[in-house]
Amino acid sequence: MFGEVISQMFARLLSTVFALGQVGLALTNPTTVLEYNEWKAIGCQGDSRSARALKHLVAVADHNMTVQSCLDSCGAGGYILGGLEFGDECYCGNAILYVYPSSEACLTPCAGNTSEICGGPDALDLYQFADTPFTTGPPSTLLSYKNWMWWGCMDETFPSDGGRLLPHGPLAPIPAEQMTVERCLDGCEAAGYNAAGLEAGQECFCDLVTVDSSSTQPERWESTITTFCSAPCLANATEVCGGATPFPIDADASTQLSAYLTCDVLHRC
């Protein structure tokens, strides 16, 4: 009887040691989740805090972060790309805005499940939903579209000069993560405007303007360095959608507008 009790205790001890060993293995050797529902891993790339590859931040410093919870959030938001970083950060998007070199730093265990990898320091574990096509940067300027012509990169200063160069917008607002040059121009045209502009990769503005024979461009428009307009559109990273700075809140702060005019304004139709 005593020997049987000893045997049972020994068996339980072995089981406990094995379980602890498995936990230790999980802690020291997390693995990449290759597939989850319709999501699949597409690699690890570097990232930058100043210019994120995926724009939409879902969570940061989340102690419950797992690959599954991040991708569930991206899917619920209608995004086709998801990414994890630092073990506890989750990002989503519809385009890879900035393509950095591939990285081997995706080794950090997920804060909510240490058996999984959730990116690393300035290293993003990327996932794609259902093989949905997506674009990657770098962007370039779309010079023409239908009867629209690119007019240049314009500088705006707020608020002392009276507000935006283009104070209106499409009748149906365009969600930030669906922004492309074509959608903005179509939206402005449908609203009856002949001038359009894009900013910060995600904003679309419109107006009705004239250019008289003594002017080279509409009133208050002031060209700036073209390269200041270099922000990729959030839904098409191959296109430029203005400057990278979102709407400024400080007095006399400035941002840049990728400006377009219809050919009839310029009498070039």
mmCIF file of C-alpha atoms in Angstrom:
data_model
loop_
_atom_site.group_PDB
_atom_site.id
_atom_site.type_symbol
_atom_site.label_atom_id
_atom_site.label_comp_id
_atom_site.label_asym_id
_atom_site.label_seq_id
_atom_site.Cartn_x
_atom_site.Cartn_y
_atom_site.Cartn_z
ATOM 1 C CA MET A 1 0.000 0.000 0.000
ATOM 2 C CA PHE A 2 2.751 2.412 0.995
ATOM 3 C CA GLY A 3 4.685 1.525 -2.159
ATOM 4 C CA GLU A 4 1.641 2.232 -4.303
ATOM 5 C CA VAL A 5 1.243 5.692 -2.725
ATOM 6 C CA ILE A 6 4.925 6.409 -3.342
ATOM 7 C CA SER A 7 4.533 5.351 -6.972
ATOM 8 C CA GLN A 8 1.534 7.643 -7.445
ATOM 9 C CA MET A 9 3.366 10.565 -5.868
ATOM 10 C CA PHE A 10 6.376 9.924 -8.097
ATOM 11 C CA ALA A 11 4.170 9.775 -11.183
ATOM 12 C CA ARG A 12 2.536 13.101 -10.252
ATOM 13 C CA LEU A 13 5.967 14.627 -9.660
ATOM 14 C CA LEU A 14 7.120 13.520 -13.091
ATOM 15 C CA SER A 15 3.936 14.945 -14.607
ATOM 16 C CA THR A 16 4.495 18.273 -12.856
ATOM 17 C CA VAL A 17 8.130 18.434 -13.944
ATOM 18 C CA PHE A 18 7.103 17.694 -17.530
ATOM 19 C CA ALA A 19 4.403 20.400 -17.449
ATOM 20 C CA LEU A 20 6.833 22.939 -16.030
ATOM 21 C CA GLY A 21 9.326 21.972 -18.694
ATOM 22 C CA GLN A 22 6.727 22.590 -21.373
ATOM 23 C CA VAL A 23 5.942 26.023 -19.911
ATOM 24 C CA GLY A 24 9.622 26.853 -19.838
ATOM 25 C CA LEU A 25 9.972 25.696 -23.431
ATOM 26 C CA ALA A 26 7.041 27.903 -24.432
ATOM 27 C CA LEU A 27 8.582 30.849 -22.653
ATOM 28 C CA THR A 28 11.955 30.468 -24.312
ATOM 29 C CA ASN A 29 10.903 29.162 -27.738
ATOM 30 C CA PRO A 30 7.754 30.915 -28.957
ATOM 31 C CA THR A 31 6.751 30.119 -32.526
ATOM 32 C CA THR A 32 5.172 32.079 -35.358
ATOM 33 C CA VAL A 33 1.474 31.485 -35.943
ATOM 34 C CA LEU A 34 1.466 30.652 -39.647
ATOM 35 C CA GLU A 35 -2.309 30.542 -40.164
ATOM 36 C CA TYR A 36 -5.405 31.582 -38.261
ATOM 37 C CA ASN A 37 -8.883 31.331 -39.755
ATOM 38 C CA GLU A 38 -8.383 32.975 -43.182
ATOM 39 C CA TRP A 39 -5.272 34.895 -42.138
ATOM 40 C CA LYS A 40 -1.767 33.785 -43.077
ATOM 41 C CA ALA A 41 1.679 35.004 -42.090
ATOM 42 C CA ILE A 42 3.546 36.847 -44.868
ATOM 43 C CA GLY A 43 6.791 37.644 -43.096
ATOM 44 C CA CYS A 44 8.633 39.849 -40.660
ATOM 45 C CA GLN A 45 9.836 43.294 -41.719
ATOM 46 C CA GLY A 46 11.372 46.269 -40.004
ATOM 47 C CA ASP A 47 9.186 49.179 -38.949
ATOM 48 C CA SER A 48 9.588 52.815 -37.899
ATOM 49 C CA ARG A 49 7.768 54.706 -35.184
ATOM 50 C CA SER A 50 7.853 57.851 -37.334
ATOM 51 C CA ALA A 51 6.431 56.189 -40.454
ATOM 52 C CA ARG A 52 4.458 53.055 -39.678
ATOM 53 C CA ALA A 53 4.055 50.351 -42.296
ATOM 54 C CA LEU A 54 0.452 49.863 -41.123
ATOM 55 C CA LYS A 55 -1.330 53.074 -40.174
ATOM 56 C CA HIS A 56 -4.176 51.992 -37.901
ATOM 57 C CA LEU A 57 -3.175 51.364 -34.273
ATOM 58 C CA VAL A 58 -5.523 48.936 -32.496
ATOM 59 C CA ALA A 59 -3.707 48.438 -29.204
ATOM 60 C CA VAL A 60 -0.427 49.185 -27.475
ATOM 61 C CA ALA A 61 0.931 47.774 -24.195
ATOM 62 C CA ASP A 62 -1.913 45.233 -24.174
ATOM 63 C CA HIS A 63 -1.076 42.574 -21.596
ATOM 64 C CA ASN A 64 -3.611 40.210 -23.202
ATOM 65 C CA MET A 65 -2.214 40.520 -26.727
ATOM 66 C CA THR A 66 -2.217 37.409 -28.897
ATOM 67 C CA VAL A 67 -1.959 36.928 -32.648
ATOM 68 C CA GLN A 68 -5.581 35.826 -32.698
ATOM 69 C CA SER A 69 -6.929 38.834 -30.763
ATOM 70 C CA CYS A 70 -5.047 41.251 -33.019
ATOM 71 C CA LEU A 71 -6.238 39.647 -36.240
ATOM 72 C CA ASP A 72 -9.801 39.412 -34.925
ATOM 73 C CA SER A 73 -9.697 43.170 -34.323
ATOM 74 C CA CYS A 74 -8.332 43.850 -37.815
ATOM 75 C CA GLY A 75 -10.964 41.614 -39.371
ATOM 76 C CA ALA A 76 -13.767 43.299 -37.421
ATOM 77 C CA GLY A 77 -12.546 46.667 -38.717
ATOM 78 C CA GLY A 78 -12.645 45.473 -42.320
ATOM 79 C CA TYR A 79 -8.875 45.558 -42.802
ATOM 80 C CA ILE A 80 -6.996 43.104 -44.998
ATOM 81 C CA LEU A 81 -3.616 43.402 -43.266
ATOM 82 C CA GLY A 82 -2.644 42.942 -39.648
ATOM 83 C CA GLY A 83 0.642 43.177 -37.809
ATOM 84 C CA LEU A 84 2.099 42.700 -34.341
ATOM 85 C CA GLU A 85 5.094 44.369 -32.747
ATOM 86 C CA PHE A 86 6.962 44.452 -29.409
ATOM 87 C CA GLY A 87 4.867 41.570 -28.092
ATOM 88 C CA ASP A 88 1.932 43.792 -27.136
ATOM 89 C CA GLU A 89 1.118 46.098 -30.083
ATOM 90 C CA CYS A 90 -1.399 45.511 -32.885
ATOM 91 C CA TYR A 91 -1.697 47.405 -36.180
ATOM 92 C CA CYS A 92 -4.066 47.086 -39.160
ATOM 93 C CA GLY A 93 -4.283 48.522 -42.651
ATOM 94 C CA ASN A 94 -5.237 48.031 -46.282
ATOM 95 C CA ALA A 95 -1.772 48.713 -47.719
ATOM 96 C CA ILE A 96 1.834 48.411 -46.597
ATOM 97 C CA LEU A 97 2.641 52.102 -46.663
ATOM 98 C CA TYR A 98 6.386 51.817 -46.136
ATOM 99 C CA VAL A 99 8.371 48.722 -47.056
ATOM 100 C CA TYR A 100 11.350 48.234 -44.800
ATOM 101 C CA PRO A 101 13.961 45.470 -45.099
ATOM 102 C CA SER A 102 12.989 42.028 -43.875
ATOM 103 C CA SER A 103 13.909 41.451 -40.263
ATOM 104 C CA GLU A 104 14.975 38.550 -38.064
ATOM 105 C CA ALA A 105 13.940 40.395 -34.902
ATOM 106 C CA CYS A 106 10.406 38.961 -34.714
ATOM 107 C CA LEU A 107 11.182 36.858 -31.633
ATOM 108 C CA THR A 108 9.161 38.508 -28.852
ATOM 109 C CA PRO A 109 6.531 36.321 -27.122
ATOM 110 C CA CYS A 110 2.973 37.643 -27.168
ATOM 111 C CA ALA A 111 2.057 39.264 -23.865
ATOM 112 C CA GLY A 112 -1.133 37.196 -23.708
ATOM 113 C CA ASN A 113 0.306 33.890 -24.929
ATOM 114 C CA THR A 114 4.029 33.300 -24.540
ATOM 115 C CA SER A 115 3.961 30.316 -26.905
ATOM 116 C CA GLU A 116 3.310 32.699 -29.833
ATOM 117 C CA ILE A 117 5.507 35.349 -31.443
ATOM 118 C CA CYS A 118 4.139 38.890 -31.685
ATOM 119 C CA GLY A 119 6.819 40.728 -33.658
ATOM 120 C CA GLY A 120 9.774 42.356 -31.957
ATOM 121 C CA PRO A 121 11.444 45.724 -31.321
ATOM 122 C CA ASP A 122 10.853 47.768 -34.500
ATOM 123 C CA ALA A 123 9.963 44.491 -36.201
ATOM 124 C CA LEU A 124 6.477 43.765 -37.527
ATOM 125 C CA ASP A 125 4.952 40.306 -37.967
ATOM 126 C CA LEU A 126 2.660 40.766 -40.981
ATOM 127 C CA TYR A 127 -0.538 38.857 -41.792
ATOM 128 C CA GLN A 128 -2.771 38.932 -44.890
ATOM 129 C CA PHE A 129 -6.483 38.092 -44.984
ATOM 130 C CA ALA A 130 -7.746 35.537 -47.504
ATOM 131 C CA ASP A 131 -5.091 36.328 -50.144
ATOM 132 C CA THR A 132 -6.774 39.726 -50.689
ATOM 133 C CA PRO A 133 -4.554 41.840 -52.990
ATOM 134 C CA PHE A 134 -2.850 44.859 -51.461
ATOM 135 C CA THR A 135 -0.396 47.535 -52.534
ATOM 136 C CA THR A 136 2.978 48.524 -51.163
ATOM 137 C CA GLY A 137 4.966 51.760 -51.289
ATOM 138 C CA PRO A 138 6.852 53.795 -52.270
ATOM 139 C CA PRO A 139 4.237 56.142 -53.759
ATOM 140 C CA SER A 140 4.381 58.308 -56.856
ATOM 141 C CA THR A 141 2.190 61.215 -58.018
ATOM 142 C CA LEU A 142 -0.795 60.402 -60.208
ATOM 143 C CA LEU A 143 -0.457 63.071 -62.912
ATOM 144 C CA SER A 144 -3.826 62.679 -64.603
ATOM 145 C CA TYR A 145 -7.128 60.880 -64.166
ATOM 146 C CA LYS A 146 -10.163 61.241 -66.440
ATOM 147 C CA ASN A 147 -10.478 65.044 -66.930
ATOM 148 C CA TRP A 148 -8.364 65.853 -63.860
ATOM 149 C CA MET A 149 -4.777 67.119 -63.925
ATOM 150 C CA TRP A 150 -2.300 67.266 -61.076
ATOM 151 C CA TRP A 151 -1.492 70.916 -60.356
ATOM 152 C CA GLY A 152 1.228 70.617 -57.748
ATOM 153 C CA CYS A 153 2.044 70.417 -54.061
ATOM 154 C CA MET A 154 0.404 73.350 -52.268
ATOM 155 C CA ASP A 155 1.244 74.757 -48.848
ATOM 156 C CA GLU A 156 -1.467 75.476 -46.294
ATOM 157 C CA THR A 157 -1.065 77.475 -43.085
ATOM 158 C CA PHE A 158 -3.600 77.482 -40.251
ATOM 159 C CA PRO A 159 -5.503 79.249 -38.887
ATOM 160 C CA SER A 160 -4.490 82.887 -39.385
ATOM 161 C CA ASP A 161 -4.832 82.890 -43.184
ATOM 162 C CA GLY A 162 -8.536 82.101 -43.155
ATOM 163 C CA GLY A 163 -8.645 78.331 -43.284
ATOM 164 C CA ARG A 164 -8.280 75.631 -45.851
ATOM 165 C CA LEU A 165 -7.562 76.235 -49.510
ATOM 166 C CA LEU A 166 -10.318 73.748 -50.305
ATOM 167 C CA PRO A 167 -13.001 74.050 -47.603
ATOM 168 C CA HIS A 168 -15.472 71.434 -48.891
ATOM 169 C CA GLY A 169 -15.557 67.679 -49.352
ATOM 170 C CA PRO A 170 -17.342 64.922 -51.282
ATOM 171 C CA LEU A 171 -21.042 64.487 -50.544
ATOM 172 C CA ALA A 172 -20.331 61.004 -49.185
ATOM 173 C CA PRO A 173 -17.279 61.139 -46.890
ATOM 174 C CA ILE A 174 -14.514 58.705 -47.824
ATOM 175 C CA PRO A 175 -13.263 56.565 -44.931
ATOM 176 C CA ALA A 176 -9.581 57.203 -44.237
ATOM 177 C CA GLU A 177 -8.530 53.600 -44.846
ATOM 178 C CA GLN A 178 -10.283 53.605 -48.242
ATOM 179 C CA MET A 179 -8.617 56.765 -49.526
ATOM 180 C CA THR A 180 -7.136 56.833 -53.021
ATOM 181 C CA VAL A 181 -6.581 59.720 -55.438
ATOM 182 C CA GLU A 182 -9.253 58.352 -57.783
ATOM 183 C CA ARG A 183 -11.895 58.112 -55.048
ATOM 184 C CA CYS A 184 -11.212 61.676 -53.954
ATOM 185 C CA LEU A 185 -11.392 63.090 -57.481
ATOM 186 C CA ASP A 186 -14.552 61.141 -58.309
ATOM 187 C CA GLY A 187 -16.123 62.341 -55.064
ATOM 188 C CA CYS A 188 -15.305 65.978 -55.731
ATOM 189 C CA GLU A 189 -16.565 65.777 -59.319
ATOM 190 C CA ALA A 190 -19.824 64.141 -58.220
ATOM 191 C CA ALA A 191 -20.341 67.033 -55.785
ATOM 192 C CA GLY A 192 -19.929 69.570 -58.615
ATOM 193 C CA TYR A 193 -16.418 70.823 -57.804
ATOM 194 C CA ASN A 194 -13.537 71.444 -60.195
ATOM 195 C CA ALA A 195 -10.683 71.499 -57.671
ATOM 196 C CA ALA A 196 -9.592 68.698 -55.352
ATOM 197 C CA GLY A 197 -6.771 67.973 -52.981
ATOM 198 C CA LEU A 198 -5.497 65.262 -50.676
ATOM 199 C CA GLU A 199 -3.570 65.457 -47.409
ATOM 200 C CA ALA A 200 -1.984 63.174 -44.823
ATOM 201 C CA GLY A 201 -2.653 60.052 -46.884
ATOM 202 C CA GLN A 202 -6.294 60.003 -45.831
ATOM 203 C CA GLU A 203 -8.056 63.369 -46.294
ATOM 204 C CA CYS A 204 -9.961 64.651 -49.349
ATOM 205 C CA PHE A 205 -11.048 68.267 -49.946
ATOM 206 C CA CYS A 206 -12.878 70.052 -52.768
ATOM 207 C CA ASP A 207 -13.842 73.510 -54.024
ATOM 208 C CA LEU A 208 -15.098 75.441 -57.037
ATOM 209 C CA VAL A 209 -12.349 77.757 -58.337
ATOM 210 C CA THR A 210 -11.513 80.002 -61.271
ATOM 211 C CA VAL A 211 -8.217 81.003 -62.840
ATOM 212 C CA ASP A 212 -8.286 84.302 -64.739
ATOM 213 C CA SER A 213 -5.904 85.263 -67.508
ATOM 214 C CA SER A 214 -3.668 87.252 -65.165
ATOM 215 C CA SER A 215 -3.091 84.366 -62.757
ATOM 216 C CA THR A 216 -1.145 81.164 -63.016
ATOM 217 C CA GLN A 217 -3.237 79.360 -60.398
ATOM 218 C CA PRO A 218 -6.271 79.884 -58.115
ATOM 219 C CA GLU A 219 -6.256 82.632 -55.499
ATOM 220 C CA ARG A 220 -4.294 81.865 -52.304
ATOM 221 C CA TRP A 221 -2.705 78.767 -53.816
ATOM 222 C CA GLU A 222 1.015 78.734 -53.149
ATOM 223 C CA SER A 223 3.240 76.009 -54.544
ATOM 224 C CA THR A 224 5.826 74.370 -52.332
ATOM 225 C CA ILE A 225 8.526 71.749 -52.832
ATOM 226 C CA THR A 226 6.998 68.775 -54.629
ATOM 227 C CA THR A 227 8.737 66.227 -52.407
ATOM 228 C CA PHE A 228 6.869 67.635 -49.390
ATOM 229 C CA CYS A 229 3.872 65.780 -50.832
ATOM 230 C CA SER A 230 5.026 62.218 -50.293
ATOM 231 C CA ALA A 231 2.454 60.541 -48.038
ATOM 232 C CA PRO A 232 1.140 57.253 -49.463
ATOM 233 C CA CYS A 233 -2.635 56.922 -49.763
ATOM 234 C CA LEU A 234 -3.927 54.571 -47.071
ATOM 235 C CA ALA A 235 -5.769 52.363 -49.567
ATOM 236 C CA ASN A 236 -3.167 52.517 -52.345
ATOM 237 C CA ALA A 237 0.421 52.900 -51.210
ATOM 238 C CA THR A 238 1.595 53.418 -54.805
ATOM 239 C CA GLU A 239 -0.111 56.849 -54.938
ATOM 240 C CA VAL A 240 0.758 60.141 -53.206
ATOM 241 C CA CYS A 241 -1.997 61.688 -51.084
ATOM 242 C CA GLY A 242 -0.447 64.962 -49.945
ATOM 243 C CA GLY A 243 1.920 65.623 -47.085
ATOM 244 C CA ALA A 244 2.485 63.281 -44.190
ATOM 245 C CA THR A 245 1.416 65.697 -41.441
ATOM 246 C CA PRO A 246 -2.215 65.351 -40.260
ATOM 247 C CA PHE A 247 -4.376 68.446 -39.738
ATOM 248 C CA PRO A 248 -2.245 70.766 -37.535
ATOM 249 C CA ILE A 249 -3.543 72.131 -34.258
ATOM 250 C CA ASP A 250 -0.878 74.752 -33.550
ATOM 251 C CA ALA A 251 -1.171 78.321 -34.808
ATOM 252 C CA ASP A 252 0.657 78.914 -38.095
ATOM 253 C CA ALA A 253 1.404 75.216 -38.501
ATOM 254 C CA SER A 254 1.456 74.073 -42.108
ATOM 255 C CA THR A 255 0.648 70.994 -44.105
ATOM 256 C CA GLN A 256 0.809 70.093 -47.784
ATOM 257 C CA LEU A 257 -1.927 69.421 -50.299
ATOM 258 C CA SER A 258 -1.682 67.352 -53.485
ATOM 259 C CA ALA A 259 -3.800 69.608 -55.683
ATOM 260 C CA TYR A 260 -5.802 68.700 -58.804
ATOM 261 C CA LEU A 261 -7.840 70.807 -61.249
ATOM 262 C CA THR A 262 -10.211 69.803 -64.019
ATOM 263 C CA CYS A 263 -9.076 70.589 -67.540
ATOM 264 C CA ASP A 264 -11.903 73.088 -68.104
ATOM 265 C CA VAL A 265 -10.529 75.381 -65.376
ATOM 266 C CA LEU A 266 -7.318 75.597 -67.343
ATOM 267 C CA HIS A 267 -9.111 75.709 -70.728
ATOM 268 C CA ARG A 268 -7.244 72.596 -71.805
ATOM 269 C CA CYS A 269 -10.117 70.181 -72.465
#
